[in-house]
Coordinates of C-alpha atoms in Angstrom, one line a residue:
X1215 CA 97.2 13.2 -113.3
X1216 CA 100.0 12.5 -115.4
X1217 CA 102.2 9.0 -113.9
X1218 CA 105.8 10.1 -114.3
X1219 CA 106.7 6.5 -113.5
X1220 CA 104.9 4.7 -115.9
X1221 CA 106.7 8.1 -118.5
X1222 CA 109.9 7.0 -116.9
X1223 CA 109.6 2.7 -117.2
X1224 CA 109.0 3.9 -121.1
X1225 CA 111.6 5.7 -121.5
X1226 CA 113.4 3.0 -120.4
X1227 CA 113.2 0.4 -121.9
X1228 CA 113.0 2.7 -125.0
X1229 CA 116.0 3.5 -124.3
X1230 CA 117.6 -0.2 -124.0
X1231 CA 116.1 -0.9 -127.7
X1232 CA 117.5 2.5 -129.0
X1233 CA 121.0 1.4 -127.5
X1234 CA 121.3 -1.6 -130.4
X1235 CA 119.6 0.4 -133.2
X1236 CA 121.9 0.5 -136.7
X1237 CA 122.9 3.5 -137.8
X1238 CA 120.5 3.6 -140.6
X1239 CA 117.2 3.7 -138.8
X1240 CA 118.2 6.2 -136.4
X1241 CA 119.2 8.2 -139.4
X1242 CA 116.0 7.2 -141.5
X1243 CA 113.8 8.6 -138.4
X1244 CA 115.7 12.1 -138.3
X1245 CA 114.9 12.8 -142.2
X1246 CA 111.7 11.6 -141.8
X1247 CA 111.7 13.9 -138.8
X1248 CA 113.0 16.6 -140.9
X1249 CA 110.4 15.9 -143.9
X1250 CA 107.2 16.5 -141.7
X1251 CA 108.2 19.5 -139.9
X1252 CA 108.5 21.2 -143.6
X1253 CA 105.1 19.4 -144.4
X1254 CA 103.2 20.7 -141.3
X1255 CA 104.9 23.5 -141.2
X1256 CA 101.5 25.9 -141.5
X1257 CA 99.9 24.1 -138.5
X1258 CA 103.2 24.3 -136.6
X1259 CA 103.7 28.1 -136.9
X1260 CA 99.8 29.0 -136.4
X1261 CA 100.7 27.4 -132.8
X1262 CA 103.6 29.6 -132.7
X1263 CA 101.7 32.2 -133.4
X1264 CA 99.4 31.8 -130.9
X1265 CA 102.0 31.5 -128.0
X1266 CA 103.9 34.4 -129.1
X1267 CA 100.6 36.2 -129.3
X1268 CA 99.6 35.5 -125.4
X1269 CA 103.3 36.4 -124.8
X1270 CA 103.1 39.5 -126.6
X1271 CA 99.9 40.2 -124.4
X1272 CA 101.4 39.6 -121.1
X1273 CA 104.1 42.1 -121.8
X1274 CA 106.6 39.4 -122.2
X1275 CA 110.2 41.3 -122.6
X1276 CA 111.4 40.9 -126.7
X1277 CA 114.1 39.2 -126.3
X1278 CA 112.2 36.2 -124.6
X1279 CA 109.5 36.3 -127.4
X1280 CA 112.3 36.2 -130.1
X1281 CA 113.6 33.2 -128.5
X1282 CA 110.4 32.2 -128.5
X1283 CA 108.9 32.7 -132.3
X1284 CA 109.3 30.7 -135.1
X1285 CA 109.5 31.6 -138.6
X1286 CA 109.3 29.4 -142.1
X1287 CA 113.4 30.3 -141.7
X1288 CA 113.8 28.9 -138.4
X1289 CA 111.7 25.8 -139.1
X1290 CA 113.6 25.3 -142.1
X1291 CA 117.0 25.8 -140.1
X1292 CA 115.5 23.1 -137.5
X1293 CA 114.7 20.9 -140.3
X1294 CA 118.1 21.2 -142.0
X1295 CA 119.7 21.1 -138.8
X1296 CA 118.3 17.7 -138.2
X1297 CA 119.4 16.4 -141.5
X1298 CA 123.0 17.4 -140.4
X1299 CA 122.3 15.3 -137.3
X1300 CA 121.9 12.4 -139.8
X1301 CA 124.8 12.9 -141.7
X1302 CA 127.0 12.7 -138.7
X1303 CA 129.2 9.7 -138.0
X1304 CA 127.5 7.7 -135.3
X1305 CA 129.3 8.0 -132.0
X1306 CA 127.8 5.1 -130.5
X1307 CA 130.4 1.6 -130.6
X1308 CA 133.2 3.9 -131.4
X1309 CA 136.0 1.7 -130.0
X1310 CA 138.6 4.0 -128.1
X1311 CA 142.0 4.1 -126.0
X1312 CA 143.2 0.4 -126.5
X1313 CA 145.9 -1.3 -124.8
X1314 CA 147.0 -4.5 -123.8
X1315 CA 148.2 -5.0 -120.2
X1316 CA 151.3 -6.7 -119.0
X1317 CA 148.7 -9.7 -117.8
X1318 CA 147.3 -10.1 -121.4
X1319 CA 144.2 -8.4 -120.9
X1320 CA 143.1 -6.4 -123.9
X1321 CA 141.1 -3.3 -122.5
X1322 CA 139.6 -0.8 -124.4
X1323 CA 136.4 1.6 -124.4
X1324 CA 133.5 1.1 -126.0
X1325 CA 130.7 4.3 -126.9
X1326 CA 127.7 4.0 -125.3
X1327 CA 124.4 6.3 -124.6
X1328 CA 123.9 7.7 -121.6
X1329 CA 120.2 6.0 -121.0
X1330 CA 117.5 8.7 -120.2
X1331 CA 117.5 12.4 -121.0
X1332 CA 115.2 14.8 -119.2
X1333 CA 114.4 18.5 -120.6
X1334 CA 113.0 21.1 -119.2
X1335 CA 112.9 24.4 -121.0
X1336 CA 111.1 27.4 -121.2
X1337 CA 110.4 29.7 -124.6
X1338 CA 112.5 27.8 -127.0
X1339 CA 110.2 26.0 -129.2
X1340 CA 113.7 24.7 -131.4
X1341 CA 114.9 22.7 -128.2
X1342 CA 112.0 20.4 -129.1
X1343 CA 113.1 19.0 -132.1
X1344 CA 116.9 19.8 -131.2
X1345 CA 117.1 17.5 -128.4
X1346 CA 115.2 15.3 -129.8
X1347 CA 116.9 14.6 -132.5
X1348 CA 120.6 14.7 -130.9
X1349 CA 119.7 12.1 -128.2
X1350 CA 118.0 9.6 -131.0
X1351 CA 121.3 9.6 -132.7
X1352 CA 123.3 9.1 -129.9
X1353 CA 120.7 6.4 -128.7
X1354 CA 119.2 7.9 -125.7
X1355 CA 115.1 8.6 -125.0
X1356 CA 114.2 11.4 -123.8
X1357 CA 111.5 13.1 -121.3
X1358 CA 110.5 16.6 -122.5
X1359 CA 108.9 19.4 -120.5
X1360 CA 108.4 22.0 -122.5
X1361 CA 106.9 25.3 -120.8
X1362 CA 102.9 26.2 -120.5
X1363 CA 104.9 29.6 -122.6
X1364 CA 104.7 27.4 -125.6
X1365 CA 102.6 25.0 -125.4
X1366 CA 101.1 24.9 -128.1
X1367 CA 104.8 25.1 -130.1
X1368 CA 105.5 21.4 -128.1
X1369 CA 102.5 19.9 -128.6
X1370 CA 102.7 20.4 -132.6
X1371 CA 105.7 19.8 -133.1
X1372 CA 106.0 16.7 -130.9
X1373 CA 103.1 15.1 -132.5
X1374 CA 105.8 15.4 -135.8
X1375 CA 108.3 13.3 -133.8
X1376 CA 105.4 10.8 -133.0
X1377 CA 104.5 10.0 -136.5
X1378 CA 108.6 10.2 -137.7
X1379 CA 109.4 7.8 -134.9
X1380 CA 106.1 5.2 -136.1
X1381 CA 107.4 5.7 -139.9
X1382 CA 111.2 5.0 -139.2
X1383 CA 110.0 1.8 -136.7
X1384 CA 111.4 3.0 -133.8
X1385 CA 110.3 2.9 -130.2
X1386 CA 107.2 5.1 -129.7
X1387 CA 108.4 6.0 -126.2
X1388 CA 111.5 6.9 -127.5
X1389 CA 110.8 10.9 -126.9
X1390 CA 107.6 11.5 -124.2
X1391 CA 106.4 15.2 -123.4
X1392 CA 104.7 16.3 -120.4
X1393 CA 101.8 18.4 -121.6
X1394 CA 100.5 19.0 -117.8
X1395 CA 101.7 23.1 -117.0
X1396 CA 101.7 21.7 -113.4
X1397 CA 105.0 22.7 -111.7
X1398 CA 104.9 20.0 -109.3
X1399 CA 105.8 17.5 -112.2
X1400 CA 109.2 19.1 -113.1
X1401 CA 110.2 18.6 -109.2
X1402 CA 109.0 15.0 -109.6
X1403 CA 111.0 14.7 -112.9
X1404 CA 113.9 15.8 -111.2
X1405 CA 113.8 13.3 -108.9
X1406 CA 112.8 10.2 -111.1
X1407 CA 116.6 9.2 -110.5
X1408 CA 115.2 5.5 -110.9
X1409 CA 114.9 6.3 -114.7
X1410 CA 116.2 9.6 -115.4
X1411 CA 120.1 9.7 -115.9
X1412 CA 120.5 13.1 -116.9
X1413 CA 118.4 16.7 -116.8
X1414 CA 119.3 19.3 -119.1
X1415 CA 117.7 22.4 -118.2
X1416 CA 117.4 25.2 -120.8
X1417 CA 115.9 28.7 -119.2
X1418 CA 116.7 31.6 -116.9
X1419 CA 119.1 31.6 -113.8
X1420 CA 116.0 30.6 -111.8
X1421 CA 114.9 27.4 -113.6
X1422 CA 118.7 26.4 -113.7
X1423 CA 118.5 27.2 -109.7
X1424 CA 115.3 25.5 -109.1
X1425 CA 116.9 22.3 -110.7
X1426 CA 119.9 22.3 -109.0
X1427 CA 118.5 22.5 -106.0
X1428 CA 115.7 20.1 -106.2
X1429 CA 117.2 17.0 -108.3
X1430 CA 118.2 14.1 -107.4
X1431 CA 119.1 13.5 -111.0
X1432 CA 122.6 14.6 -112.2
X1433 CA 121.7 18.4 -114.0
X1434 CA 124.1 20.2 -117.0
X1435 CA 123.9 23.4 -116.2
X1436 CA 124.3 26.0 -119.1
X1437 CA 122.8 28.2 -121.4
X1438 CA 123.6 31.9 -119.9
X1439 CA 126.6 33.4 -118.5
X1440 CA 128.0 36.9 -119.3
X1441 CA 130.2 37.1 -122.6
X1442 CA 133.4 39.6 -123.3
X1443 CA 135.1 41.0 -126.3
X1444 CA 138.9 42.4 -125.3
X1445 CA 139.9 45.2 -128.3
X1446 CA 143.9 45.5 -128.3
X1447 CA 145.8 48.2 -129.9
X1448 CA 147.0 45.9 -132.3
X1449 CA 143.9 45.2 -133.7
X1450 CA 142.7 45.7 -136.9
X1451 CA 140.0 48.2 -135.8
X1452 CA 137.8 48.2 -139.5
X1453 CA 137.3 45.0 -139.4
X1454 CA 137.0 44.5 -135.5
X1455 CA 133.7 46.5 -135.8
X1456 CA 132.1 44.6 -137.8
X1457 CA 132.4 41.3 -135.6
X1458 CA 131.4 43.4 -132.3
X1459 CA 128.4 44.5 -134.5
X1460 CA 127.5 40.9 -135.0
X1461 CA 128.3 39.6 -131.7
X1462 CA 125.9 42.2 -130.2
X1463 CA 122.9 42.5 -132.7
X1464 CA 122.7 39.2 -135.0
X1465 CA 120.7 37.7 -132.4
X1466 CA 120.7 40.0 -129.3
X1467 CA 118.4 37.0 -126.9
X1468 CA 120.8 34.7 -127.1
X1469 CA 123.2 33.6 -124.6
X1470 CA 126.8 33.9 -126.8
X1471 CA 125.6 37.6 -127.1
X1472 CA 128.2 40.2 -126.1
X1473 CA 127.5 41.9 -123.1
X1474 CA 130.3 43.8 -122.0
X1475 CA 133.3 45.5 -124.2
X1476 CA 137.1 45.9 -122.8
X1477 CA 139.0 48.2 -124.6
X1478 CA 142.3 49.1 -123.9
X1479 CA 143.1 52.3 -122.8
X1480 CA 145.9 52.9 -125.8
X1481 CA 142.8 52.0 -128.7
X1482 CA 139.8 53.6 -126.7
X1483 CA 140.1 57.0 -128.3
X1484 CA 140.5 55.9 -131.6
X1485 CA 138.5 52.9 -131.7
X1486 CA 135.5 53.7 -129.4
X1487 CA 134.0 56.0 -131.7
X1488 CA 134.4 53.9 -134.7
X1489 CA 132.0 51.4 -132.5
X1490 CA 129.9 53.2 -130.9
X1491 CA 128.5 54.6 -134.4
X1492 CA 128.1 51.4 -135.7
X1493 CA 126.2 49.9 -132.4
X1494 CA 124.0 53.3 -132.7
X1495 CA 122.6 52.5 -136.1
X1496 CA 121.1 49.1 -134.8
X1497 CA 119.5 50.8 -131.9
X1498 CA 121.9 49.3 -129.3
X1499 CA 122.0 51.0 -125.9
X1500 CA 125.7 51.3 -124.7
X1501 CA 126.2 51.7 -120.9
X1502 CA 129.7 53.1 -120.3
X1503 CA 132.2 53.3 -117.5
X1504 CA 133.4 56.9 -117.0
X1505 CA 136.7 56.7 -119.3
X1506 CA 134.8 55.7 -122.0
X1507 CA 131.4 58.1 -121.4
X1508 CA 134.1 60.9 -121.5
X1509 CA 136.0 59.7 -124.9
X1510 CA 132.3 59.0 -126.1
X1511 CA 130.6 62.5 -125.2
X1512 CA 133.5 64.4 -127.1
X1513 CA 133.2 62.1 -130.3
X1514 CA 131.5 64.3 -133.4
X1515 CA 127.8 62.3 -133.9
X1516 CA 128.0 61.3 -130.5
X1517 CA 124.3 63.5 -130.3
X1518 CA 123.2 60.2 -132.2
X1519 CA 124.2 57.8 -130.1
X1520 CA 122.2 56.0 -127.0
X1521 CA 125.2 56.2 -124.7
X1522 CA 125.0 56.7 -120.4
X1523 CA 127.0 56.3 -117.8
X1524 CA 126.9 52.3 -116.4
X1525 CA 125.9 51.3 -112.8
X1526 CA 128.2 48.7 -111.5
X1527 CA 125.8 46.0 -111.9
X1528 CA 126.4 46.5 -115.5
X1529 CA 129.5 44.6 -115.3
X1530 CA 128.5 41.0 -115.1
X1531 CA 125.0 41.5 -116.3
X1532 CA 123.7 39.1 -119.1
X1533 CA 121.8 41.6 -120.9
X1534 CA 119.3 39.5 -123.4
X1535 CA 118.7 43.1 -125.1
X1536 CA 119.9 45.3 -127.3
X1537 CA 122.5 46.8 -124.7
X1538 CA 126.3 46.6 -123.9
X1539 CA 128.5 47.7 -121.1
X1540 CA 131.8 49.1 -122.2
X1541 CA 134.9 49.3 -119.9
X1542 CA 138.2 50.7 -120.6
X1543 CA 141.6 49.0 -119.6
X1544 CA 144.9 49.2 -118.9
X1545 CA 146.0 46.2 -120.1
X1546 CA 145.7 42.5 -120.8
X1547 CA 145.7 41.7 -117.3
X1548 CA 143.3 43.6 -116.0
X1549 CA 140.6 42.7 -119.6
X1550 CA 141.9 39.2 -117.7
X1551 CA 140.8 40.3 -114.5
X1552 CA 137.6 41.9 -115.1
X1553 CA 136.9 38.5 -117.3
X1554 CA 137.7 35.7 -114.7
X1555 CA 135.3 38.0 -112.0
X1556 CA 132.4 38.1 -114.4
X1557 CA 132.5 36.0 -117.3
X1558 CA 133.2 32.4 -118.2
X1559 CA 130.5 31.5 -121.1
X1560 CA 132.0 33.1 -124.2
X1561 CA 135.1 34.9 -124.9
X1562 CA 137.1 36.5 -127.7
X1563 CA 139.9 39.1 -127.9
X1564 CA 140.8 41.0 -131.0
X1565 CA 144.2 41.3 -131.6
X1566 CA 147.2 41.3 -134.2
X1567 CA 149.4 39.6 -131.4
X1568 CA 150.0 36.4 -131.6
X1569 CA 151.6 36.3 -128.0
X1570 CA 148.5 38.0 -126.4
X1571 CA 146.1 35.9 -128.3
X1572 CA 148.4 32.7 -127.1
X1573 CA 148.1 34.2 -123.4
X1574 CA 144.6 35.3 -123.9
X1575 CA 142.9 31.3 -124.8
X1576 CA 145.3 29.6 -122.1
X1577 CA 144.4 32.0 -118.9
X1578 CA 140.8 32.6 -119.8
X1579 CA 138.4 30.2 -118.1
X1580 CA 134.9 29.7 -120.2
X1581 CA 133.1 27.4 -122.6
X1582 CA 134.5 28.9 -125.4
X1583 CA 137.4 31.3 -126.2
X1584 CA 137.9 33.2 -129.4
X1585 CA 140.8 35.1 -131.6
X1586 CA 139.6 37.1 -133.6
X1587 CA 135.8 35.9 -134.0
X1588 CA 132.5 36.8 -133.2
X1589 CA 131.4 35.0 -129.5
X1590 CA 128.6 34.5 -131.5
X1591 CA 130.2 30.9 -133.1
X1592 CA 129.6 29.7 -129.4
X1593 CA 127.0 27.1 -130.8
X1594 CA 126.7 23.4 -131.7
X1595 CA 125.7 24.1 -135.6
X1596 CA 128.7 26.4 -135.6
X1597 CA 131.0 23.8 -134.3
X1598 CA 129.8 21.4 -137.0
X1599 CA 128.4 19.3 -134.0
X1600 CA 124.8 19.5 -136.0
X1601 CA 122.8 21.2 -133.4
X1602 CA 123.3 21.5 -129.7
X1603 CA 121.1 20.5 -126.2
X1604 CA 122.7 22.8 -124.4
X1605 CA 125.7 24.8 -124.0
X1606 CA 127.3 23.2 -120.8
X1607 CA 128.7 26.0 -118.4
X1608 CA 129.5 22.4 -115.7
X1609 CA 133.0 21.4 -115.4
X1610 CA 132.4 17.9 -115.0
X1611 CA 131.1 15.1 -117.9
X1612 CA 130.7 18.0 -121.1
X1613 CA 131.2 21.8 -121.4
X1614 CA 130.7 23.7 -124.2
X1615 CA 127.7 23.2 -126.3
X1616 CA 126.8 19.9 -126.0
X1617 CA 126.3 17.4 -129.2
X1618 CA 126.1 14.1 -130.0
X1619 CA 129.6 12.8 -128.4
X1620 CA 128.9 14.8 -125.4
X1621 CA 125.5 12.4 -125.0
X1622 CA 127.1 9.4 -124.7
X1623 CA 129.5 8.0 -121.8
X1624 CA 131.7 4.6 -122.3
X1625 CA 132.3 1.3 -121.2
X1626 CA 135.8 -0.3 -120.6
X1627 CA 135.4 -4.0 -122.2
X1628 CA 138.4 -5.9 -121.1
X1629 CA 139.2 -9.9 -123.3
X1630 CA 141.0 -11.9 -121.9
X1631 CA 142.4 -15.6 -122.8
X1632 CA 140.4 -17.2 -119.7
X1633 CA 142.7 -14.7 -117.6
X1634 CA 143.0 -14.8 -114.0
X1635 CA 144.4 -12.0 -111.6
X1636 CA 147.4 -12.7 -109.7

């Protein structure tokens, strides 16, 4: 049986010795991280292979196993991503909001880490090496549960962050993994709050749930949400095709996917069509209210196209799949509306007007709100943050995808001249 608190006491004090690391080593570990995933990368994918293979077996849906495979691509991508990681300034001792205080006290705040990361994740292999490497540049350890799903995908790849972590002379303990599929051990994890500081959960609505409900440890919650694209009249329908086509299909399992269309009414006979033949020809199934079924169904090549009337639990549904539910709107409000009901991860309108586009980003609550861009930029390479742990759906401590500076909290360091309060 696996002792979570001896895991936890490790992580620990791994943690207090990453805290006063320089720059450099942390840096020297993450290239050296990056170097053997490229080096093992044969024994690393045949694992792959044989998760996705027991996936494929148990009638796992596609999306999941895309999120699931890796590819020389990928691994390359991870690699290079973890390189980025290195290039980035350092958050930790950035020195912030100073001011001296009628009594002579100079306050300030200093950057610190945040202590102990757990994960716990299901079919996303990446979030391996992507957490790992975020929290050993921001200086935290970190406790990894990857799920039985991949288990073989963990175990290779964390035996790469072993020997990077040995070769760079950090603390072995730095980044743990629980191998053991037992359940039991992520409710224990979740209450380690003697150790833990943090859970990041990266899964469905039910793992999310599960931890919510069960920790004692503060969780980020994130990762899935439904996500809108608002067409106005004004909009430059050529090229808005092309960035609902991407938003859609570039990576259909992943959670900045569009899942639901507004159009408004004034575009939906004109643009609609021009869409829905470009959705058709990547196989995407488009579930429409009954304005738009009817523009759709009268549309020459609409034969072609995979189109049906939508059920109300359409709207607000995070689809994972090659499927979209399309709406058409009066106006701005009621895109805004429909939006604050069922969204909130990532957003975008398409328009030519700057006032709507002004209204659109200040009234819409989510993540992430975009003018004129794919929802698919909803990520932490995107945002030039490196890579991501999570994109944070929480109000409180981060929101938005979550990189280095959102892995660290502060300290306030007041100096005084042998002060005294009055």
């Amino acid at each position: 049986m696996i002792d979570l608190e001896m895991i936890g006491r490790r992580a620990k004090k791994a943690a207090r010795a990453l805290a006063n690391l320089a720059t450099e080593q942390k840096n020297a570990a993450l290239h050296a991280l990056a170097d053997g995933l490229l080096a093992r990368q044969n024994e690393i994918l045949a694992a792959n292979a044989a998760d996705v293979a027991d996936a494929e077996r148990a009638g796992t849906p596609p999306a999941i196993v895309d999120r699931m495979l890796l590819t020389e691509a990928r691994l390359k991508a991870i690699a290079d991503d973890c390189r980025k990681v290195a290039e980035l300034p350092d958050p930790v001792g950035e020195i912030f909001d100073q001011r001296e205080l009628p009594s002579g006290l100079r306050l300030y705040k200093r950057r610190v880490p945040i202590g102990v990361i757990g994960a716990i994740y299901e079919a996303r292999p990446n979030v391996t090496v992507d957490i790992a490497a975020l929290c050993l540049k921001a200086g935290n350890a970190v406790i990894l549960r990857g799920g039985s799903d991949i288990g073989r995908s963990v175990a290779a790849t964390t035996t790469v962050i072993a020997d990077a972590l040995k070769e760079a002379g950090l603390p072995v303990f730095a980044v743990q993994s629980i191998t053991d599929p037992d359940r039991e051990l992520v409710r224990q994890l979740l209450r380690l709050d003697r150790y833990v500081d943090m859970i990041i959960p990266r899964g469905g609505a039910s793992l999310h749930r599960f931890c919510v409900e069960n920790a004692t440890v503060p969780v980020i919650v994130g990762g899935m949400g439904v996500s809108h694209i608002y067409v106005e009249p004004s909009a430059d329908f050529a090229r808005s095709v092309p960035v609902i086509v991407n938003a859609k299909v570039q990576r259909p399992g992943a959670c900045n996917a569009l899942d639901t269309l507004l159009v408004h009414r004034d575009a939906a006979t004109a643009f609609l069509p021009m869409v829905a033949a470009a959705l058709a020809q990547h196989g995407v199934e488009m579930r429409c209210d009954l304005e738009a079924l009817a523009i759709l169904s009268d549309a020459p090549g609409h034969e072609a196209w995979n189109i049906k009337p939508a059920e109300p639990a359409d709207f607000g549904r995070e689809f994972l799949a090659l499927i979209v539910a399309i709406k058409v709107v009066g106006d701005i409000d009621e895109a805004l509306d429909h939006i604050a009901q069922y969204g909130g991860h990532s957003e975008a309108i398409l328009t030519g007007d700057p006032i709507s586009a002004a209204r659109f980003t200040r009234e819409v609550d989510a993540t992430a709100v975009f003018v004129n861009a794919s929802t698919r930029f909803n990520d932490g390479g995107q945002f030039g943050l490196g890579a991501e742990v999570a994109i944070s759906t929480n109000r409180l401590h981060a929101r938005g995808p979550m990189g280095l500076r959102e892995l660290t909290t502060y300290t306030w360091i007041g100096e005084g001249d042998y002060l005294v309060r009055a």
